[in-house]
Tab-separated table of C-alpha atoms and ligand atoms in Angstrom:
chain	number	residue	atom	x	y	z
A	4	UNK	CA	-15.737	-6.668	-88.443
A	5	UNK	CA	-14.953	-6.481	-92.156
A	6	UNK	CA	-16.586	-8.744	-94.726
A	7	UNK	CA	-15.588	-9.676	-98.248
A	8	UNK	CA	-18.451	-9.556	-100.726
A	9	UNK	CA	-18.121	-11.353	-104.054
A	10	UNK	CA	-20.434	-11.456	-107.062
A	11	UNK	CA	-19.285	-14.646	-108.760
A	12	UNK	CA	-18.745	-15.853	-112.297
A	13	UNK	CA	-16.250	-13.303	-113.642
A	14	UNK	CA	-13.370	-14.664	-115.698
A	15	UNK	CA	-9.980	-13.576	-114.333
A	16	UNK	CA	-7.513	-12.047	-116.781
A	17	UNK	CA	-4.297	-10.098	-116.467
A	18	UNK	CA	-1.137	-10.050	-114.357
A	19	UNK	CA	-0.595	-10.128	-110.645
A	20	UNK	CA	2.719	-9.911	-108.764
A	21	UNK	CA	3.228	-12.472	-106.008
A	22	UNK	CA	4.153	-11.034	-102.612
A	23	UNK	CA	6.926	-12.195	-100.296
A	24	UNK	CA	6.229	-15.427	-98.398
A	25	UNK	CA	4.602	-14.961	-95.000
A	26	UNK	CA	6.013	-18.130	-93.461
A	27	UNK	CA	9.537	-17.382	-94.693
A	28	UNK	CA	9.406	-13.747	-93.511
A	29	UNK	CA	8.148	-14.649	-90.016
A	30	UNK	CA	11.091	-16.947	-89.358
A	31	UNK	CA	13.644	-14.547	-90.753
A	32	UNK	CA	12.222	-11.918	-88.365
A	33	UNK	CA	13.013	-14.365	-85.516
A	34	UNK	CA	16.555	-14.895	-86.823
A	35	UNK	CA	17.277	-11.194	-86.203
A	36	UNK	CA	17.354	-12.117	-82.481
A	37	UNK	CA	20.497	-14.222	-82.976
A	38	UNK	CA	22.752	-11.171	-83.184
A	39	UNK	CA	23.284	-7.755	-81.550
A	40	UNK	CA	23.673	-6.109	-84.952
A	41	UNK	CA	20.778	-4.533	-86.877
A	42	UNK	CA	19.167	-6.433	-89.779
A	43	UNK	CA	16.977	-5.508	-92.709
A	44	UNK	CA	14.251	-7.589	-94.312
A	45	UNK	CA	12.870	-6.512	-97.697
A	46	UNK	CA	9.932	-7.591	-99.907
A	47	UNK	CA	7.878	-8.286	-96.781
A	48	UNK	CA	4.136	-8.826	-97.298
A	49	UNK	CA	1.843	-6.428	-95.395
A	50	UNK	CA	0.011	-8.947	-93.230
A	51	UNK	CA	-1.312	-9.001	-89.707
A	52	UNK	CA	0.888	-12.013	-88.784
A	53	UNK	CA	4.001	-10.039	-89.769
A	54	UNK	CA	2.720	-7.155	-87.608
A	55	UNK	CA	2.225	-9.581	-84.697
A	56	UNK	CA	5.816	-10.812	-85.024
A	57	UNK	CA	7.055	-7.194	-85.152
A	58	UNK	CA	5.102	-6.491	-81.950
A	59	UNK	CA	6.690	-9.518	-80.300
A	60	UNK	CA	10.165	-8.330	-81.333
A	61	UNK	CA	9.356	-4.879	-79.889
A	62	UNK	CA	8.094	-6.457	-76.679
A	63	UNK	CA	11.409	-8.314	-76.443
A	64	UNK	CA	13.296	-4.994	-76.699
A	65	UNK	CA	14.028	-4.686	-80.431
A	66	UNK	CA	13.627	-1.473	-82.354
A	67	UNK	CA	11.385	-2.351	-85.325
A	68	UNK	CA	10.623	0.062	-88.158
A	69	UNK	CA	8.777	-0.204	-91.462
A	70	UNK	CA	6.469	-2.743	-93.073
A	71	UNK	CA	7.414	-3.521	-96.708
A	72	UNK	CA	11.037	-3.189	-95.575
A	73	UNK	CA	11.522	-3.952	-91.903
A	74	UNK	CA	14.579	-2.725	-90.003
A	75	UNK	CA	15.189	-4.648	-86.779
A	76	UNK	CA	17.628	-3.442	-84.116
A	77	UNK	CA	17.995	-6.064	-81.369
A	78	UNK	CA	20.366	-3.968	-79.179
A	79	UNK	CA	17.788	-3.707	-76.370
A	80	UNK	CA	16.926	-7.426	-76.085
A	81	UNK	CA	19.563	-8.229	-73.411
A	82	UNK	CA	17.820	-5.794	-71.042
A	83	UNK	CA	14.335	-6.992	-72.063
A	84	UNK	CA	12.001	-9.662	-70.620
A	85	UNK	CA	13.290	-12.605	-72.787
A	86	UNK	CA	9.719	-13.816	-72.826
A	87	UNK	CA	6.999	-14.514	-75.432
A	88	UNK	CA	3.771	-13.822	-73.527
A	89	UNK	CA	0.527	-15.765	-73.850
A	90	UNK	CA	-1.374	-12.958	-75.605
A	91	UNK	CA	1.045	-12.888	-78.544
A	92	UNK	CA	1.585	-16.659	-78.752
A	93	UNK	CA	-2.153	-17.344	-78.787
A	94	UNK	CA	-2.589	-14.756	-81.564
A	95	UNK	CA	0.122	-16.401	-83.628
A	96	UNK	CA	1.747	-19.778	-82.970
A	97	UNK	CA	4.885	-18.919	-84.942
A	98	UNK	CA	5.803	-16.811	-81.879
A	99	UNK	CA	7.265	-19.984	-80.329
A	100	UNK	CA	10.124	-19.832	-82.824
A	101	UNK	CA	11.755	-16.986	-80.881
A	102	UNK	CA	12.655	-19.734	-78.385
A	103	UNK	CA	15.700	-21.119	-80.241
A	104	UNK	CA	17.316	-17.731	-80.985
A	105	UNK	CA	16.695	-16.284	-77.494
A	106	UNK	CA	18.014	-19.374	-75.732
A	107	UNK	CA	21.099	-19.589	-77.963
A	108	UNK	CA	21.951	-15.891	-77.741
A	109	UNK	CA	20.976	-15.066	-74.127
A	110	UNK	CA	21.104	-18.428	-72.342
A	111	UNK	CA	17.500	-18.346	-71.182
A	112	UNK	CA	13.947	-17.500	-72.226
A	113	UNK	CA	10.351	-18.085	-71.267
A	114	UNK	CA	7.693	-18.826	-73.863
A	115	UNK	CA	3.974	-19.412	-73.411
A	116	UNK	CA	2.792	-22.860	-74.500
A	117	UNK	CA	0.577	-22.319	-77.548
A	118	UNK	CA	-2.186	-24.907	-76.971
A	119	UNK	CA	-4.367	-26.233	-79.804
A	120	UNK	CA	-5.803	-24.211	-82.658
A	121	UNK	CA	-8.473	-24.401	-85.361
A	122	UNK	CA	-6.562	-26.933	-87.479
A	123	UNK	CA	-5.243	-29.324	-84.836
A	124	UNK	CA	-3.535	-29.921	-81.482
A	125	UNK	CA	-0.146	-28.750	-82.809
A	126	UNK	CA	2.163	-29.713	-79.927
A	127	UNK	CA	5.730	-28.323	-79.688
A	128	UNK	CA	7.299	-31.436	-78.155
A	129	UNK	CA	9.767	-31.786	-81.044
A	130	UNK	CA	10.976	-28.199	-80.642
A	131	UNK	CA	11.635	-28.891	-76.964
A	132	UNK	CA	13.279	-32.303	-77.441
A	133	UNK	CA	15.533	-30.869	-80.131
A	134	UNK	CA	16.622	-28.003	-77.876
A	135	UNK	CA	17.151	-30.479	-75.020
A	136	UNK	CA	19.493	-32.460	-77.297
A	137	UNK	CA	21.583	-29.267	-77.495
A	138	UNK	CA	21.736	-29.048	-73.708
A	139	UNK	CA	18.705	-26.900	-72.832
A	140	UNK	CA	17.209	-27.414	-69.355
A	141	UNK	CA	13.452	-27.190	-69.714
A	142	UNK	CA	10.764	-26.641	-67.092
A	143	UNK	CA	7.048	-26.396	-67.795
A	144	UNK	CA	4.968	-24.385	-65.342
A	145	UNK	CA	1.996	-22.036	-65.278
A	146	UNK	CA	1.437	-22.617	-69.011
A	147	UNK	CA	4.943	-21.446	-69.861
A	148	UNK	CA	8.146	-23.210	-70.952
A	149	UNK	CA	11.295	-22.023	-69.187
A	150	UNK	CA	14.490	-22.806	-71.034
A	151	UNK	CA	18.017	-22.393	-69.746
A	152	UNK	CA	21.511	-23.226	-71.022
A	153	UNK	CA	24.640	-21.209	-70.312
A	154	UNK	CA	25.957	-22.152	-73.771
A	155	UNK	CA	24.239	-24.697	-75.964
A	156	UNK	CA	26.350	-27.641	-77.089
A	157	UNK	CA	26.243	-29.226	-80.522
A	158	UNK	CA	24.286	-32.491	-80.511
A	159	UNK	CA	22.465	-35.024	-82.655
A	160	UNK	CA	18.730	-35.184	-82.905
A	161	UNK	CA	16.323	-37.228	-85.008
A	162	UNK	CA	12.879	-35.628	-85.264
A	163	UNK	CA	10.047	-38.099	-84.599
A	164	UNK	CA	7.853	-36.227	-87.031
A	165	UNK	CA	8.670	-33.815	-89.833
A	166	UNK	CA	8.098	-30.336	-88.447
A	167	UNK	CA	8.825	-27.067	-90.210
A	168	UNK	CA	8.839	-24.851	-87.104
A	169	UNK	CA	10.687	-27.468	-85.035
A	170	UNK	CA	13.433	-27.748	-87.660
A	171	UNK	CA	13.742	-23.952	-87.850
A	172	UNK	CA	13.814	-23.451	-84.084
A	173	UNK	CA	16.506	-26.060	-83.459
A	174	UNK	CA	18.526	-24.987	-86.520
A	175	UNK	CA	18.670	-21.389	-85.240
A	176	UNK	CA	19.708	-22.548	-81.777
A	177	UNK	CA	22.434	-24.845	-83.166
A	178	UNK	CA	23.887	-21.966	-85.197
A	179	UNK	CA	25.271	-20.456	-81.959
A	180	UNK	CA	25.976	-23.722	-80.076
A	181	UNK	CA	29.519	-24.860	-79.260
A	182	UNK	CA	30.430	-27.667	-81.672
A	183	UNK	CA	28.649	-29.497	-84.463
A	184	UNK	CA	24.989	-30.523	-84.578
A	185	UNK	CA	23.357	-33.086	-86.808
A	186	UNK	CA	19.583	-32.884	-87.275
A	187	UNK	CA	17.859	-35.789	-89.012
A	188	UNK	CA	14.375	-36.246	-90.465
A	189	UNK	CA	14.139	-32.450	-90.791
A	190	UNK	CA	11.583	-30.559	-92.857
A	191	UNK	CA	12.707	-29.756	-96.405
A	192	UNK	CA	10.260	-26.897	-97.014
A	193	UNK	CA	11.514	-23.843	-98.959
A	194	UNK	CA	10.965	-21.818	-95.766
A	195	UNK	CA	13.631	-23.966	-94.057
A	196	UNK	CA	16.002	-23.361	-96.975
A	197	UNK	CA	15.242	-19.634	-96.876
A	198	UNK	CA	16.063	-19.450	-93.175
A	199	UNK	CA	19.304	-21.400	-93.737
A	200	UNK	CA	20.258	-18.955	-96.514
A	201	UNK	CA	19.765	-16.020	-94.139
A	202	UNK	CA	21.670	-17.740	-91.316
A	203	UNK	CA	24.579	-18.374	-93.683
A	204	UNK	CA	24.493	-14.652	-94.644
A	205	UNK	CA	24.786	-13.953	-90.912
A	206	UNK	CA	27.916	-16.103	-90.693
A	207	UNK	CA	26.406	-19.469	-89.679
A	208	UNK	CA	27.902	-22.721	-90.999
A	209	UNK	CA	25.024	-24.851	-92.224
A	210	UNK	CA	24.868	-27.576	-94.843
A	211	UNK	CA	22.112	-29.850	-96.042
A	212	UNK	CA	19.115	-27.476	-95.838
A	213	UNK	CA	16.575	-28.741	-98.354
A	214	UNK	CA	17.538	-32.377	-97.645
A	215	UNK	CA	16.419	-34.489	-94.687
A	216	UNK	CA	19.718	-34.105	-92.774
A	217	UNK	CA	21.108	-30.720	-91.732
A	218	UNK	CA	24.572	-30.244	-90.231
A	219	UNK	CA	25.444	-27.101	-88.352
A	220	UNK	CA	28.855	-26.120	-87.067
A	221	UNK	CA	28.162	-23.621	-84.297
A	222	UNK	CA	29.905	-20.231	-84.291
A	223	UNK	CA	30.526	-17.771	-81.407
A	224	UNK	CA	28.644	-14.827	-82.899
A	225	UNK	CA	26.514	-13.891	-85.890
A	226	UNK	CA	26.181	-10.666	-87.896
A	227	UNK	CA	23.085	-8.787	-89.057
A	228	UNK	CA	21.524	-9.538	-92.466
A	229	UNK	CA	19.994	-7.725	-95.401
A	230	UNK	CA	17.605	-10.027	-97.194
A	231	UNK	CA	14.671	-9.923	-99.638
A	232	UNK	CA	11.986	-12.522	-98.857
A	233	UNK	CA	11.312	-15.242	-101.435
A	234	UNK	CA	7.880	-15.042	-103.191
A	235	UNK	CA	5.017	-16.920	-101.558
A	236	UNK	CA	4.333	-20.351	-103.084
A	237	UNK	CA	0.969	-20.593	-101.310
A	238	UNK	CA	-0.264	-17.169	-102.423
A	239	UNK	CA	0.831	-18.086	-105.959
A	240	UNK	CA	-0.940	-21.458	-105.717
A	241	UNK	CA	-4.121	-19.799	-104.457
A	242	UNK	CA	-4.099	-17.321	-107.367
A	243	UNK	CA	-3.412	-20.189	-109.782
A	244	UNK	CA	-6.559	-21.970	-108.566
A	245	UNK	CA	-8.509	-18.691	-108.929
A	246	UNK	CA	-7.413	-18.445	-112.563
A	247	UNK	CA	-8.101	-22.141	-113.198
A	248	UNK	CA	-11.661	-22.298	-111.841
A	249	UNK	CA	-12.789	-19.096	-113.567
A	250	UNK	CA	-11.470	-20.317	-116.932
A	251	UNK	CA	-9.145	-17.367	-116.644
A	252	UNK	CA	-5.779	-16.450	-118.106
A	253	UNK	CA	-3.487	-14.944	-115.492
A	254	UNK	CA	0.249	-14.331	-115.345
A	255	UNK	CA	1.558	-14.821	-111.814
A	256	UNK	CA	4.592	-12.565	-111.849
A	257	UNK	CA	7.542	-13.838	-109.781
A	258	UNK	CA	5.710	-17.085	-108.914
A	259	UNK	CA	8.329	-19.363	-107.287
A	260	UNK	CA	7.723	-22.234	-109.715
A	261	UNK	CA	10.627	-24.257	-108.326
A	262	UNK	CA	8.757	-24.462	-105.012
A	263	UNK	CA	5.427	-25.305	-106.637
A	264	UNK	CA	6.050	-28.583	-108.435
A	265	UNK	CA	3.450	-30.564	-106.483
A	266	UNK	CA	0.767	-27.883	-106.962
A	267	UNK	CA	1.576	-27.484	-110.647
A	268	UNK	CA	1.463	-31.274	-111.157
A	269	UNK	CA	-2.054	-31.457	-109.689
A	270	UNK	CA	-3.273	-28.434	-111.657
A	271	UNK	CA	-1.973	-29.969	-114.870
A	272	UNK	CA	-3.543	-33.333	-114.024
A	273	UNK	CA	-6.840	-31.456	-113.711
A	274	UNK	CA	-6.334	-30.040	-117.197
A	275	UNK	CA	-5.096	-26.572	-116.219
A	276	UNK	CA	-2.356	-25.065	-118.382
A	277	UNK	CA	0.649	-23.845	-116.360
A	278	UNK	CA	3.227	-22.192	-118.577
A	279	UNK	CA	6.514	-21.092	-117.084
A	280	UNK	CA	7.486	-17.758	-118.635
A	281	UNK	CA	10.413	-15.402	-118.170
A	282	UNK	CA	8.684	-13.245	-115.560
A	283	UNK	CA	6.509	-15.853	-113.866
A	284	UNK	CA	3.892	-18.505	-114.552
A	285	UNK	CA	0.875	-18.145	-116.826
A	286	UNK	CA	-2.175	-20.115	-115.727
A	287	UNK	CA	-5.010	-20.814	-118.145
A	288	UNK	CA	-8.192	-22.471	-116.932
A	289	UNK	CA	-9.679	-25.250	-119.097
A	290	UNK	CA	-13.291	-25.488	-120.280
A	291	UNK	CA	-13.593	-28.741	-118.377
A	292	UNK	CA	-11.738	-29.585	-115.157
A	293	UNK	CA	-10.835	-33.243	-114.557
A	294	UNK	CA	-11.195	-34.865	-111.117
A	295	UNK	CA	-7.975	-35.504	-109.166
A	296	UNK	CA	-6.851	-37.264	-106.003
A	297	UNK	CA	-4.641	-35.256	-103.682
A	298	UNK	CA	-2.895	-36.237	-100.465
A	299	UNK	CA	-1.035	-33.648	-98.409
A	300	UNK	CA	2.582	-34.459	-97.499
A	301	UNK	CA	5.645	-32.696	-96.170
A	302	UNK	CA	7.575	-30.872	-98.915
A	303	UNK	CA	8.240	-31.733	-101.723
A	304	UNK	CA	4.781	-33.342	-101.461
A	305	UNK	CA	1.512	-31.453	-101.844
A	306	UNK	CA	1.314	-28.675	-99.213
A	307	UNK	CA	-1.357	-28.822	-96.522
A	308	UNK	CA	-1.573	-25.038	-96.927
A	309	UNK	CA	-3.004	-25.622	-100.446
A	310	UNK	CA	-5.496	-28.353	-99.489
A	311	UNK	CA	-8.556	-26.145	-98.935
A	312	UNK	CA	-7.932	-24.226	-102.163
A	313	UNK	CA	-7.433	-27.323	-104.352
A	314	UNK	CA	-10.703	-28.657	-102.929
A	315	UNK	CA	-12.513	-25.798	-104.670
A	316	UNK	CA	-10.908	-26.860	-107.940
A	317	UNK	CA	-12.267	-30.380	-107.394
A	318	UNK	CA	-15.744	-28.966	-106.712
A	319	UNK	CA	-15.633	-27.664	-110.281
A	320	UNK	CA	-14.333	-30.957	-111.745
A	321	UNK	CA	-16.377	-33.369	-113.887
A	322	UNK	CA	-16.379	-36.341	-111.511
A	323	UNK	CA	-15.320	-37.567	-108.093
A	324	UNK	CA	-12.091	-36.522	-106.384
A	325	UNK	CA	-10.501	-37.683	-103.157
A	326	UNK	CA	-8.608	-35.299	-100.894
A	327	UNK	CA	-6.604	-36.676	-97.968
A	328	UNK	CA	-5.111	-34.521	-95.233
A	329	UNK	CA	-2.147	-36.183	-93.501
A	330	UNK	CA	-0.445	-33.239	-91.756
A	331	UNK	CA	-3.126	-31.756	-89.491
A	332	UNK	CA	-5.933	-33.718	-87.856
A	333	UNK	CA	-8.649	-31.080	-88.134
A	334	UNK	CA	-8.113	-29.249	-91.379
A	335	UNK	CA	-11.510	-29.719	-93.044
A	336	UNK	CA	-13.298	-26.847	-91.317
A	337	UNK	CA	-14.031	-25.307	-94.719
A	338	UNK	CA	-16.088	-28.343	-95.800
A	339	UNK	CA	-19.388	-27.468	-94.049
A	340	UNK	CA	-19.164	-23.924	-95.405
A	341	UNK	CA	-18.397	-25.129	-98.952
A	342	UNK	CA	-21.334	-27.535	-98.664
A	343	UNK	CA	-23.580	-24.631	-97.640
A	344	UNK	CA	-22.646	-23.073	-100.979
A	345	UNK	CA	-23.791	-26.206	-102.820
A	346	UNK	CA	-20.695	-28.395	-102.519
A	347	UNK	CA	-21.110	-32.161	-102.350
A	348	UNK	CA	-18.285	-33.176	-100.011
A	349	UNK	CA	-18.299	-36.038	-97.516
A	350	UNK	CA	-15.561	-36.299	-94.916
A	351	UNK	CA	-14.551	-39.765	-93.726
A	352	UNK	CA	-11.687	-39.663	-91.250
A	353	UNK	CA	-8.868	-37.741	-92.846
A	354	UNK	CA	-10.281	-37.971	-96.361
A	355	UNK	CA	-12.876	-35.942	-98.195
A	356	UNK	CA	-14.810	-37.289	-101.146
A	357	UNK	CA	-15.742	-34.445	-103.477
A	358	UNK	CA	-18.462	-35.186	-106.008
A	359	UNK	CA	-18.127	-32.664	-108.798
A	360	UNK	CA	-19.285	-30.835	-110.701
A	361	UNK	CA	-21.157	-28.828	-108.077
A	362	UNK	CA	-23.279	-25.875	-108.948
A	363	UNK	CA	-22.194	-23.412	-106.290
A	364	UNK	CA	-24.445	-20.590	-105.241
A	365	UNK	CA	-23.441	-17.547	-103.209
A	366	UNK	CA	-24.139	-17.611	-99.471
A	367	UNK	CA	-23.133	-15.960	-96.219
A	368	UNK	CA	-20.205	-17.996	-94.938
A	369	UNK	CA	-17.761	-17.804	-92.092
A	370	UNK	CA	-13.990	-18.156	-92.234
A	371	UNK	CA	-12.435	-20.457	-89.618
A	372	UNK	CA	-8.731	-20.254	-90.419
A	373	UNK	CA	-6.467	-18.691	-92.966
A	374	UNK	CA	-6.496	-21.247	-95.790
A	375	UNK	CA	-10.165	-22.124	-95.172
A	376	UNK	CA	-10.944	-18.434	-95.775
A	377	UNK	CA	-9.022	-18.532	-99.037
A	378	UNK	CA	-11.127	-21.488	-100.172
A	379	UNK	CA	-14.316	-19.547	-99.464
A	380	UNK	CA	-13.073	-16.621	-101.560
A	381	UNK	CA	-12.299	-19.046	-104.393
A	382	UNK	CA	-15.728	-20.662	-104.096
A	383	UNK	CA	-17.289	-17.184	-104.184
A	384	UNK	CA	-15.510	-16.481	-107.479
A	385	UNK	CA	-17.330	-19.349	-109.225
A	386	UNK	CA	-20.629	-19.276	-107.324
A	387	UNK	CA	-23.711	-17.846	-108.855
A	388	UNK	CA	-24.829	-14.666	-107.063
A	389	UNK	CA	-23.482	-13.004	-103.961
A	390	UNK	CA	-21.112	-14.561	-101.396
A	391	UNK	CA	-20.380	-12.768	-98.131
A	392	UNK	CA	-17.398	-13.954	-96.154
A	393	UNK	CA	-17.237	-13.036	-92.485
A	394	UNK	CA	-14.291	-13.115	-90.067
A	395	UNK	CA	-12.007	-11.764	-92.723
A	396	UNK	CA	-9.248	-11.208	-90.147
A	397	UNK	CA	-8.205	-14.817	-90.823
A	398	UNK	CA	-7.633	-13.911	-94.480
A	399	UNK	CA	-5.681	-10.787	-93.553
A	400	UNK	CA	-3.169	-12.948	-91.677
A	401	UNK	CA	-1.875	-14.420	-94.925
A	402	UNK	CA	-3.154	-12.614	-98.044
A	403	UNK	CA	-2.286	-8.981	-98.623
A	404	UNK	CA	-5.208	-6.988	-100.076
A	405	UNK	CA	-6.600	-10.054	-101.820
A	406	UNK	CA	-9.792	-8.216	-102.811
A	407	UNK	CA	-7.843	-5.479	-104.645
A	408	UNK	CA	-5.731	-7.997	-106.488
A	409	UNK	CA	-8.700	-10.098	-107.589
A	410	UNK	CA	-10.556	-6.934	-108.610
A	411	UNK	CA	-7.611	-5.910	-110.766
A	412	UNK	CA	-7.973	-9.259	-112.543
A	413	UNK	CA	-11.649	-8.561	-113.246
A	414	UNK	CA	-13.396	-10.194	-110.284
A	415	UNK	CA	-16.290	-8.435	-108.658
A	416	UNK	CA	-14.981	-8.382	-105.081
A	417	UNK	CA	-15.123	-5.731	-102.409
A	418	UNK	CA	-14.370	-5.348	-98.750
A	419	UNK	CA	-17.084	-3.909	-96.562
A	420	UNK	CA	-15.562	-2.225	-93.525
A	421	UNK	CA	-17.102	-2.800	-90.124
A	422	UNK	CA	-19.454	-5.486	-91.390
A	423	UNK	CA	-22.182	-3.162	-92.735
A	424	UNK	CA	-23.373	-4.121	-96.213
B	511	EPU	N1	4.097	-31.447	-84.713
B	511	EPU	C1	4.290	-32.235	-83.585
B	511	EPU	N2	5.217	-31.831	-82.667
B	511	EPU	C2	5.948	-30.697	-82.820
B	511	EPU	C3	5.739	-29.903	-83.964
B	511	EPU	C4	4.803	-30.308	-84.910
B	511	EPU	O1	3.645	-33.254	-83.416
B	511	EPU	O2	6.771	-30.385	-81.945
B	511	EPU	C5	3.097	-31.868	-85.713
B	511	EPU	C6	1.981	-30.831	-85.897
B	511	EPU	O3	0.975	-30.970	-84.917
B	511	EPU	C7	1.520	-31.140	-87.302
B	511	EPU	C8	2.800	-31.552	-88.006
B	511	EPU	O4	3.734	-31.907	-86.973
B	511	EPU	O5	0.624	-32.209	-87.274
B	511	EPU	C9	3.436	-30.495	-88.878
B	511	EPU	O6	3.552	-29.285	-88.164
B	511	EPU	P1	4.722	-28.252	-88.413
B	511	EPU	O7	5.512	-28.086	-87.167
B	511	EPU	O8	5.456	-28.607	-89.655
B	511	EPU	O9	3.907	-26.901	-88.666
B	511	EPU	P2	4.308	-25.450	-88.190
B	511	EPU	O10	5.772	-25.250	-88.302
B	511	EPU	O11	3.647	-25.153	-86.901
B	511	EPU	C10	4.209	-24.368	-90.560
B	511	EPU	C11	3.434	-23.285	-91.220
B	511	EPU	C12	1.991	-23.728	-91.405
B	511	EPU	C13	1.989	-25.003	-92.255
B	511	EPU	C14	2.849	-26.074	-91.594
B	511	EPU	C15	2.983	-27.344	-92.410
B	511	EPU	C16	4.572	-21.298	-90.421
B	511	EPU	C17	4.552	-20.080	-89.596
B	511	EPU	N3	3.490	-22.077	-90.390
B	511	EPU	O12	3.586	-24.589	-89.289
B	511	EPU	O13	1.348	-22.690	-92.125
B	511	EPU	O14	0.676	-25.481	-92.394
B	511	EPU	O15	4.177	-25.555	-91.369
B	511	EPU	O16	3.520	-27.069	-93.646
B	511	EPU	O17	5.537	-21.552	-91.123
B	511	EPU	C18	-0.466	-21.380	-92.854
B	511	EPU	O18	0.351	-20.603	-93.390
B	511	EPU	O19	-1.697	-21.343	-93.106
B	511	EPU	C19	0.023	-22.387	-91.909
B	511	EPU	C20	-0.758	-22.967	-91.011
């Protein structure tokens, strides 16, 4: 297995272009199942999760070609298995979002139940209740969900909890239902807006995406799309923290600043300079970082996907910070590893008290999930000496060639293939 090896303490300088957003691209890949016509997705990041979704589409009968630009031809899906098997769903939970499109377009599908994962239990009850409100008949057996509906009917549904994937799944299904649907307490994340934009390009009638109520007037058929994925707010936020903690000066080209207000607000509160420029956002790290309190919230609040990374910023701050995780119940797996590097973090329930400034020293550490891995890379950038990060496959799910990009900015980072130093 590969490792990432970092010699810390280099100051990052230069420009880096932000890739397309993983979580937006994955859902737009699913949307290609809503039509018989071919679609094209551009500005796609080269990530293992995107490859997993392409494999799922192929398994379902789609022709899938390319990586940076992906051409999807769903002509073969009608004759395919209409099933998301356990092996693919357990590799990547976003696989469950083929459920809405398959059910709406083909009247039935079978999807493996995902089960828990490293960051929490992550049930899909809201996806299922939302689809039921549109007339789906649901049976659970042998670890799979069977869904049937000759033609979905428009309906009203109020989500019990704000869920990004649940909103996206039900929104896609409602796009092909007969009649009007009203979804309340929906997620307002940019990835929901991005999916709505693509659905509208396909001929769907959707209003309200980006607010907490979405209305969808179902149509009989949708067309293919040609779409370039929006830049990744979480990749940009991660790079911004890298620049901030190394007292760097980095221009994040194409950073989607409009989607990053909560991250930018916390960086600025910590004393980091974030300057919006014509071609992106320039981030300048201060000599002294101030402590901050951060609580994760659904968008437009502070993203849970930035929690582990901002924790590294607080490790470098002059004083005590408090970080509260309200979205997932088990998203502090990075804390023991950061403490092994010299962090002083105490977890109490869903809060972590971070007592900065901590003098981090390089260590051998293990990644447990995608954003936890990113936090270990960030910690390695400021630690004294050598940090070796194992289980890099977590990082490869969401950050394209992160070592090359950090190296280009002056960091001393390399990937060691096959785990041999
Ligand atoms: N939830 C339920 N029932 C449901 C669905 C969700 O209780 O039916 C709960 C979850 O257990 C969680 C909360 O609602 O506690 C929010 O989960 P949500 O459904 O919003 O998450 P998701 O759609 O599964 C996406 C991203 C995650 C990101 C979350 C929250 C994708 C592919 N994944 O997951 O991204 O953390 O939204 O913003 O879009 C990552 O990129 O590292 C990542 C984990």
